[in-house]
Short mmCIF file of C-alpha atoms and ligand atoms in Angstrom, two decimals:
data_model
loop_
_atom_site.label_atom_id
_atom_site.label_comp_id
_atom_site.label_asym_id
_atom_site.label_seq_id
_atom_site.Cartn_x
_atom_site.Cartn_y
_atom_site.Cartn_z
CA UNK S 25 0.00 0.00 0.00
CA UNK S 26 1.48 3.41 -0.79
CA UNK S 27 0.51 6.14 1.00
CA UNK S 28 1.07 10.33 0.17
CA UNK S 29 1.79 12.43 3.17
CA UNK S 30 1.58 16.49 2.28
CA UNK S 31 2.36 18.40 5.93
CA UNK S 32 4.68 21.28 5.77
CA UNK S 33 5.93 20.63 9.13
CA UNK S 34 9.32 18.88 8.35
CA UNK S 35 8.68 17.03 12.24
CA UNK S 36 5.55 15.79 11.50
CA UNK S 37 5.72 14.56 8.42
CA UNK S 38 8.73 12.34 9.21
CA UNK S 39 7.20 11.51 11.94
CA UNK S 40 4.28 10.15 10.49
CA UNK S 41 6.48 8.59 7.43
CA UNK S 42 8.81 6.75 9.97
CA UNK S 43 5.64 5.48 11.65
CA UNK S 44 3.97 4.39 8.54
CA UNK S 45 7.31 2.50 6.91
CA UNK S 46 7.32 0.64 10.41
CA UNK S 47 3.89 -0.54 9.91
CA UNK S 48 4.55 -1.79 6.61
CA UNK S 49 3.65 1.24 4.31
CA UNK S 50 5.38 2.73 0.94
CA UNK S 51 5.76 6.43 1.68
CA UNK S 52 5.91 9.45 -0.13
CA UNK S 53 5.97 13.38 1.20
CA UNK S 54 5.10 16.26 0.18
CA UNK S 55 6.34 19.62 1.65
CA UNK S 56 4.18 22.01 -0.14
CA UNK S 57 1.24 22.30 -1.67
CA UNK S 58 2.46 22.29 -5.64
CA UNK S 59 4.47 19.18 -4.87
CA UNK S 60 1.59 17.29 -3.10
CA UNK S 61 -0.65 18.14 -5.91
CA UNK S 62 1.41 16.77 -8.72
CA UNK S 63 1.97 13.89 -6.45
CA UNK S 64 -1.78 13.38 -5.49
CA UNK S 65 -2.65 13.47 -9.12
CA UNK S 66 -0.61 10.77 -10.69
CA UNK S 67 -2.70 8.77 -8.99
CA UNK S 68 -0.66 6.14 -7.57
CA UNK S 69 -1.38 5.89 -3.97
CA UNK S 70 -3.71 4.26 -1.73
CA UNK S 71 -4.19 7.03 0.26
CA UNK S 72 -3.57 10.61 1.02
CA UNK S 73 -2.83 12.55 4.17
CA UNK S 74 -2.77 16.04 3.48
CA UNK S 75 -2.57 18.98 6.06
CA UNK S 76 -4.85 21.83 5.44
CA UNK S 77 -3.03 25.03 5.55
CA UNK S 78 0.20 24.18 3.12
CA UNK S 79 2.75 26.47 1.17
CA UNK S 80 1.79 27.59 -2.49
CA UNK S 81 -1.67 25.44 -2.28
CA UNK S 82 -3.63 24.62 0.64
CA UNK S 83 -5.11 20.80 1.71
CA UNK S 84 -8.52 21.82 0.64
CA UNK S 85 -8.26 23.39 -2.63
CA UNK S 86 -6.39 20.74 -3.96
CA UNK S 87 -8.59 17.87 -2.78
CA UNK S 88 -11.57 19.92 -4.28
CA UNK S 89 -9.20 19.67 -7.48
CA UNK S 90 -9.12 15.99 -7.62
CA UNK S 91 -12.74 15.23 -6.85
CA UNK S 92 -13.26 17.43 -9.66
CA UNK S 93 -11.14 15.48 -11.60
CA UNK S 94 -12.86 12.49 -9.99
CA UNK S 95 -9.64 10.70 -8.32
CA UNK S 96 -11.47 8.79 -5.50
CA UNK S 97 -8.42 8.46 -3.67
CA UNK S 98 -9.15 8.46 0.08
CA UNK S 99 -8.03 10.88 1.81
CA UNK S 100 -7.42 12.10 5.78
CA UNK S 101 -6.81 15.71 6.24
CA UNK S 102 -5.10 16.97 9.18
CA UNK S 103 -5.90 20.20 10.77
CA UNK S 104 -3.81 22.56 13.06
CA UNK S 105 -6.67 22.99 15.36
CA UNK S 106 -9.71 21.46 16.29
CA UNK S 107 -11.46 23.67 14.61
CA UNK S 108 -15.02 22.93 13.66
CA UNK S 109 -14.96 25.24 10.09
CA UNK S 110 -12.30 23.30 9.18
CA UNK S 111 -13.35 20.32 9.37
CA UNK S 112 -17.17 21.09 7.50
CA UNK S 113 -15.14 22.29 4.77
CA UNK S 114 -12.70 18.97 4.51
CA UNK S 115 -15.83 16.92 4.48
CA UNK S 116 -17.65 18.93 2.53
CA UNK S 117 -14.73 19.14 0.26
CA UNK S 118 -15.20 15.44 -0.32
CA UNK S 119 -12.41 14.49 2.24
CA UNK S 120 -12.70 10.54 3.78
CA UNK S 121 -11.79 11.28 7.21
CA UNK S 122 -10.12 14.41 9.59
CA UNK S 123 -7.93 14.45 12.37
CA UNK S 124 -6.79 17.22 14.39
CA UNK S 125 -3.17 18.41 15.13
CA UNK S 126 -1.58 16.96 17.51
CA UNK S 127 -2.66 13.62 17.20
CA UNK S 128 -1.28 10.59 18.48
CA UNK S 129 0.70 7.76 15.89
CA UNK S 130 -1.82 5.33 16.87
CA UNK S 131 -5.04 7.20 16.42
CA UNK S 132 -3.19 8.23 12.84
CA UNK S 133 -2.63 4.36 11.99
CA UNK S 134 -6.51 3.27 13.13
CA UNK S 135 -7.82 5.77 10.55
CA UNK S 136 -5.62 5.14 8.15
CA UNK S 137 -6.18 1.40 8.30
CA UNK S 138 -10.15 1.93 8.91
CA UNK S 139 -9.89 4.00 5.28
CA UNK S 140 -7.98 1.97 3.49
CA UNK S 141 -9.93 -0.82 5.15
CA UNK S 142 -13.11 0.45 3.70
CA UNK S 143 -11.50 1.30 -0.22
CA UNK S 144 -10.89 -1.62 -0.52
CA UNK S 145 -13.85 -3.58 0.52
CA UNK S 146 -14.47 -5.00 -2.97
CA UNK S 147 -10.80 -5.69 -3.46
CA UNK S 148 -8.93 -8.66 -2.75
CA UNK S 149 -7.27 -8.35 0.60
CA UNK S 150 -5.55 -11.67 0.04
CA UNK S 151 -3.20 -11.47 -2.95
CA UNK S 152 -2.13 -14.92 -4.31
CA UNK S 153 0.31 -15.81 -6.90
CA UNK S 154 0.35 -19.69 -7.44
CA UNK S 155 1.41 -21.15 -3.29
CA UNK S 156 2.40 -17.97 -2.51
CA UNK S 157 -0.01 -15.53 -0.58
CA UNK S 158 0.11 -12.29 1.30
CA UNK S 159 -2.42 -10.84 3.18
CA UNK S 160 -2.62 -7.33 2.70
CA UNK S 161 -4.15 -6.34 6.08
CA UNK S 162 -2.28 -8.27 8.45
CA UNK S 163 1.02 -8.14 6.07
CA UNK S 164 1.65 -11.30 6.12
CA UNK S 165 3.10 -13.69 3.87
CA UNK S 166 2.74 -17.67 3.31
CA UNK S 167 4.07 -19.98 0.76
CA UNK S 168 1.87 -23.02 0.90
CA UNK S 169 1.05 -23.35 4.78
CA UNK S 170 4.35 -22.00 5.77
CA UNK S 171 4.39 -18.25 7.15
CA UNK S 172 7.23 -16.46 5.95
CA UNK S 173 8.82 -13.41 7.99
CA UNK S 174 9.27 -10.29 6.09
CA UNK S 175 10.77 -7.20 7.41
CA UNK S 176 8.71 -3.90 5.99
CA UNK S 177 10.94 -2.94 3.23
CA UNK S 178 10.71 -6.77 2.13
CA UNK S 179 7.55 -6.66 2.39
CA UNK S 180 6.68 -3.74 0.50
CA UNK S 181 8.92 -5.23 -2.58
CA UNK S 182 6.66 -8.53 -2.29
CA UNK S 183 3.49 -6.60 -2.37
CA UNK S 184 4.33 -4.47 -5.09
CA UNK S 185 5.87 -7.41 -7.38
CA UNK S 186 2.95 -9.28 -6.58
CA UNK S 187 0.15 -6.50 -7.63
CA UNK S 188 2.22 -6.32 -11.06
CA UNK S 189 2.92 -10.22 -11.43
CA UNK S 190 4.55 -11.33 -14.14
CA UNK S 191 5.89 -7.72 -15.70
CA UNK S 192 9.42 -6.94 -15.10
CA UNK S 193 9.87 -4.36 -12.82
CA UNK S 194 12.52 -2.13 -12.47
CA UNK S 195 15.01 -1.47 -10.45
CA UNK S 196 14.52 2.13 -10.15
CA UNK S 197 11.16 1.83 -10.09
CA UNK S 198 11.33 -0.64 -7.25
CA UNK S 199 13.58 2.07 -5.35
CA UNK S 200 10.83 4.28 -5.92
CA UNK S 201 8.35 2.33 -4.52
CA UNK S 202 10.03 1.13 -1.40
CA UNK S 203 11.64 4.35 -0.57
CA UNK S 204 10.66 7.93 -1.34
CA UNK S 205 10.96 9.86 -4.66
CA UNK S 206 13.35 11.94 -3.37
CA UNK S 207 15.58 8.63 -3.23
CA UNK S 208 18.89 8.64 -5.74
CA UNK S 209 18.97 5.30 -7.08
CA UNK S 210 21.57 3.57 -5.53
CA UNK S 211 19.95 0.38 -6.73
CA UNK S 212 22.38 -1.87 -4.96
CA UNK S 213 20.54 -1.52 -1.91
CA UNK S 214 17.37 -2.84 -3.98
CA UNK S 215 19.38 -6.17 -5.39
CA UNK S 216 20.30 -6.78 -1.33
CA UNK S 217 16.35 -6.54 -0.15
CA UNK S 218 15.88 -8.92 -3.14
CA UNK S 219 18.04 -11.16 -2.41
CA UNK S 220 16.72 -11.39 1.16
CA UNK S 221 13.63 -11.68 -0.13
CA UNK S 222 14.43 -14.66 -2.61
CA UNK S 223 16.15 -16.42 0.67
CA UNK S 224 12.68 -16.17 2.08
CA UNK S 225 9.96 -16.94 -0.53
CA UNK S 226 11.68 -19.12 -2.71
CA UNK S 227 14.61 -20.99 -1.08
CA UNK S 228 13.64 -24.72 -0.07
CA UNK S 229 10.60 -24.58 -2.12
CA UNK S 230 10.50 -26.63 -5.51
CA UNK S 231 9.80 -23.53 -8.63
CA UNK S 232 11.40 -20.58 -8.12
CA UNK S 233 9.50 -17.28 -8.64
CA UNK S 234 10.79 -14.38 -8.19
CA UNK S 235 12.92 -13.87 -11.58
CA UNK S 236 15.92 -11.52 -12.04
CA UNK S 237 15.56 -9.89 -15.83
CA UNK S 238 19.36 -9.30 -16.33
CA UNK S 239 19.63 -5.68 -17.33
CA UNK S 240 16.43 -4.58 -16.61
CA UNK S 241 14.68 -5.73 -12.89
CA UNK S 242 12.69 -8.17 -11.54
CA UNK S 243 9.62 -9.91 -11.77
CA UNK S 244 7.73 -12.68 -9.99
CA UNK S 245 6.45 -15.14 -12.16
CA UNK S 246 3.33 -17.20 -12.59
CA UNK S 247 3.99 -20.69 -13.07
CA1 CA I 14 0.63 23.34 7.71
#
């Protein structure tokens, strides 16, 4: 699950993007509003947390702008205050959910996981590719009846290869899912998760499937 966090408050948005990667989440940030808008609409993320008052374009006009452009992504806005106008106009903005500033990291995670919880009602919470099965609630991971042990990072690789099974992904592109955009590909540290990863999924079982494309990435393959 990939997740877009737009706060202009350097603390809190690492904050919440530590907490987040922890719990098994790809994270991007925004600092301003221009950047979180051209993030929010390439429409790649599960979710959006977006602050209200932000530099350049503020949390509401900018959700306004992707209803309007009908991206359904969910979103939570955060609020300095607990301040009732506020939060009428996120909702009525077409905003999922709101929490006020300060909040605590667990109160964050329940809504986020109640919102992406509810998005994805109709989709498959259990990904499976041949034995191999995560679930994407719980993050968890089993090859036949065996529960494998993934750290987040490894984690977030298997989830992603999974959703795009059997296309070759890249290795940049697999940097830029597991880390931020901001990352400069040092791809070696990509080839190290996957080998970790390959230790865990495939090693000891009969058909290999996650698949090094020499030159280009990775892919997990179908049998
Ligand atoms: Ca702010």
């Amino acid at each position: 699950m990939r997740i877009l966090v737009v706060e202009d408050e350097k603390k809190v948005a690492s904050f919440v993007k530590k907490g987040l990667e922890e719990d098994y989440y790809s994270v991007d940030v925004a600092l301003d509003g221009k950047e979180g808008s051209r993030l929010a609409f390439s429409d790649e993320y599960d979710l959006i947390i977006m602050d209200i008052m932000l530099p350049y374009k503020d949390g509401i006009s900018i959700l306004k702008d992707l209803r309007k452009e009908k991206i359904t992504t969910p979103v939570l806005m955060l609020t300095a205050k607990d301040d009732i106008s506020d939060k009428v106009l996120g909702l009525d903005s077409g905003a999922d959910d709101y929490l006020p500033k300060p909040f605590a990291f667990d109160e964050l995670l329940a809504r986020v996981r109640a919102l992406l919880r509810r998005n994805n009602s109709e989709k498959n919470v259990i990904l499976k590719v041949d034995d191999l099965q995560i679930d994407t609630q719980l993050h968890k991971a089993f090859r036949k009846e065996t529960e494998i042990f993934l750290t987040p990072k490894e984690y977030s690789i298997l989830e992603y290869l999974m959703r795009n099974k059997n296309h070759v992904i890249s290795r940049v592109k697999l940097s830029e899912h597991v880390y931020d955009y901001h990352f400069d590909s040092d791809t070696n540290v990509i080839d190290v998760y996957i080998n970790k990863l390959r230790n865990k999924i495939d090693k000891g079982f009969d058909k290999p499937m996650l698949q090094t494309v020499r030159g280009i990435g990775y892919m997990l393959k179908e049998n």
